[in-house]
CSV table of C-alpha atoms in Angstrom, one decimal:
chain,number,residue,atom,x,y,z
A,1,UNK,CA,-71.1,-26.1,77.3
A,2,UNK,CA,-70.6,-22.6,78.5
A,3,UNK,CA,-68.1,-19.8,76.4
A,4,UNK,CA,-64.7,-20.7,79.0
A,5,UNK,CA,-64.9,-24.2,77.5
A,6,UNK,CA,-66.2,-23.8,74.4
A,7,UNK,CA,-62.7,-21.1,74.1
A,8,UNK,CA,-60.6,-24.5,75.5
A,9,UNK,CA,-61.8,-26.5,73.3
A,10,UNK,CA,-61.2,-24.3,70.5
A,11,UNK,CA,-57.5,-23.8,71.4
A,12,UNK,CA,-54.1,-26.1,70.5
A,13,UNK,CA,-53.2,-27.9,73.1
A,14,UNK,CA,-50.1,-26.2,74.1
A,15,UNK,CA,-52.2,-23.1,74.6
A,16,UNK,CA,-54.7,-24.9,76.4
A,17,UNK,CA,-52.4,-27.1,78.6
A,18,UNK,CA,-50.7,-23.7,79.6
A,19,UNK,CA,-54.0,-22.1,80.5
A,20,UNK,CA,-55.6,-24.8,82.4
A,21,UNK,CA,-52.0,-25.2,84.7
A,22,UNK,CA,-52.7,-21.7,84.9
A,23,UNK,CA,-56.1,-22.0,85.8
A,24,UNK,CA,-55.1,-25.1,88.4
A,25,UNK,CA,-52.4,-22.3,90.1
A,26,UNK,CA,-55.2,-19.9,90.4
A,27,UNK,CA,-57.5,-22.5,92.1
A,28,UNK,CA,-54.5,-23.1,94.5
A,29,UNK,CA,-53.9,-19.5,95.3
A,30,UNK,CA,-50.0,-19.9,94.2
A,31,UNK,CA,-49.9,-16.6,92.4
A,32,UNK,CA,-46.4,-16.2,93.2
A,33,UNK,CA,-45.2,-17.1,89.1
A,34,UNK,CA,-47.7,-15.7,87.7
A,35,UNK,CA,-48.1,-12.5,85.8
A,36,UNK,CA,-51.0,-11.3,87.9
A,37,UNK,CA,-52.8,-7.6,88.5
A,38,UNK,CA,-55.3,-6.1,90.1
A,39,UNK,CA,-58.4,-5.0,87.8
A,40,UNK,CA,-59.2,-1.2,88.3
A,41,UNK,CA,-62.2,-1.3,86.2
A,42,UNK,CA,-63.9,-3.8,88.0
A,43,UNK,CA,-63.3,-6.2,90.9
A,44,UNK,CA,-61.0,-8.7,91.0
A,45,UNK,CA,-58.0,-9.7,89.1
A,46,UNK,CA,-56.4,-10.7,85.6
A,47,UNK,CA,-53.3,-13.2,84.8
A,48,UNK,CA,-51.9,-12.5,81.6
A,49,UNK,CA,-51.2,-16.2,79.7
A,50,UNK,CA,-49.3,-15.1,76.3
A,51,UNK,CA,-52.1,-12.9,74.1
A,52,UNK,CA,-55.2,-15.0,77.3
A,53,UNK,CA,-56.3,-13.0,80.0
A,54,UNK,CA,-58.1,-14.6,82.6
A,55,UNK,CA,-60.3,-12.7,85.3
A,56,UNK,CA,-61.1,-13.6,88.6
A,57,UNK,CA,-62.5,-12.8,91.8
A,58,UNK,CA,-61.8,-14.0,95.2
A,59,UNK,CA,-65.0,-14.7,97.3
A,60,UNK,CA,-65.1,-14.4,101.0
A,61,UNK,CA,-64.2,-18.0,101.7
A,62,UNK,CA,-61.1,-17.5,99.7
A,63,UNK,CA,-62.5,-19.6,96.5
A,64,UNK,CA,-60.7,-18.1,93.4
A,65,UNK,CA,-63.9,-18.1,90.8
A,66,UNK,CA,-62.7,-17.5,87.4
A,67,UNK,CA,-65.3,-15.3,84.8
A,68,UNK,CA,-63.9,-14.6,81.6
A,69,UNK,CA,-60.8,-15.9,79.7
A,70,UNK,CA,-60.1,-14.3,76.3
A,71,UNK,CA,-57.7,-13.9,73.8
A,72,UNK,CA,-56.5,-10.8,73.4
A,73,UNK,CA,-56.1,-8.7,70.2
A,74,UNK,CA,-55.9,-5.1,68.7
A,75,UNK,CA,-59.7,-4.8,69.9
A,76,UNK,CA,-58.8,-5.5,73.5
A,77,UNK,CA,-57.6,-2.0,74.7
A,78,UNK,CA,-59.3,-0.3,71.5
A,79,UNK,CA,-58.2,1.6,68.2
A,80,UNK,CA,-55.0,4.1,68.6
């Protein structure tokens, strides 16, 4: 089982069923109601799912390929 599910599993269900419709809209490329933006770190992109993030890249032949969903907390942006 690799971290993205071991995360879903993890999770309520009303925080996972939100993330996997997410996750279904991303796979679909209908980004349209989604709160989506462009990574300036890195490649790729980031939708914001209440305190998830979930990154992504879009390969060449348009596949959406998702590599990291976490929660995020005070660590996320670091201390202030």
């Amino acid at each position: 089982m690799d971290k993205i599910q071991k995360l879903l599993a993890a999770l309520p269900r009303k925080d996972r069923a939100r993330i996997e419709h997410a996750v279904e809209e991303i796979a679909a490329r209908q980004w349209r109601h989604l709160d989506i933006k462009k990574l300036s770190s890195r490649e790729g992109w980031r939708v914001r799912i209440g305190n998830f993030r979930i990154k992504f890249y879009v390969q060449s032949d348009g596949r959406a390929i998702i590599y990291d969903i976490q929660r995020r907390g005070d660590h996320t942006y670091g201390k202030k």
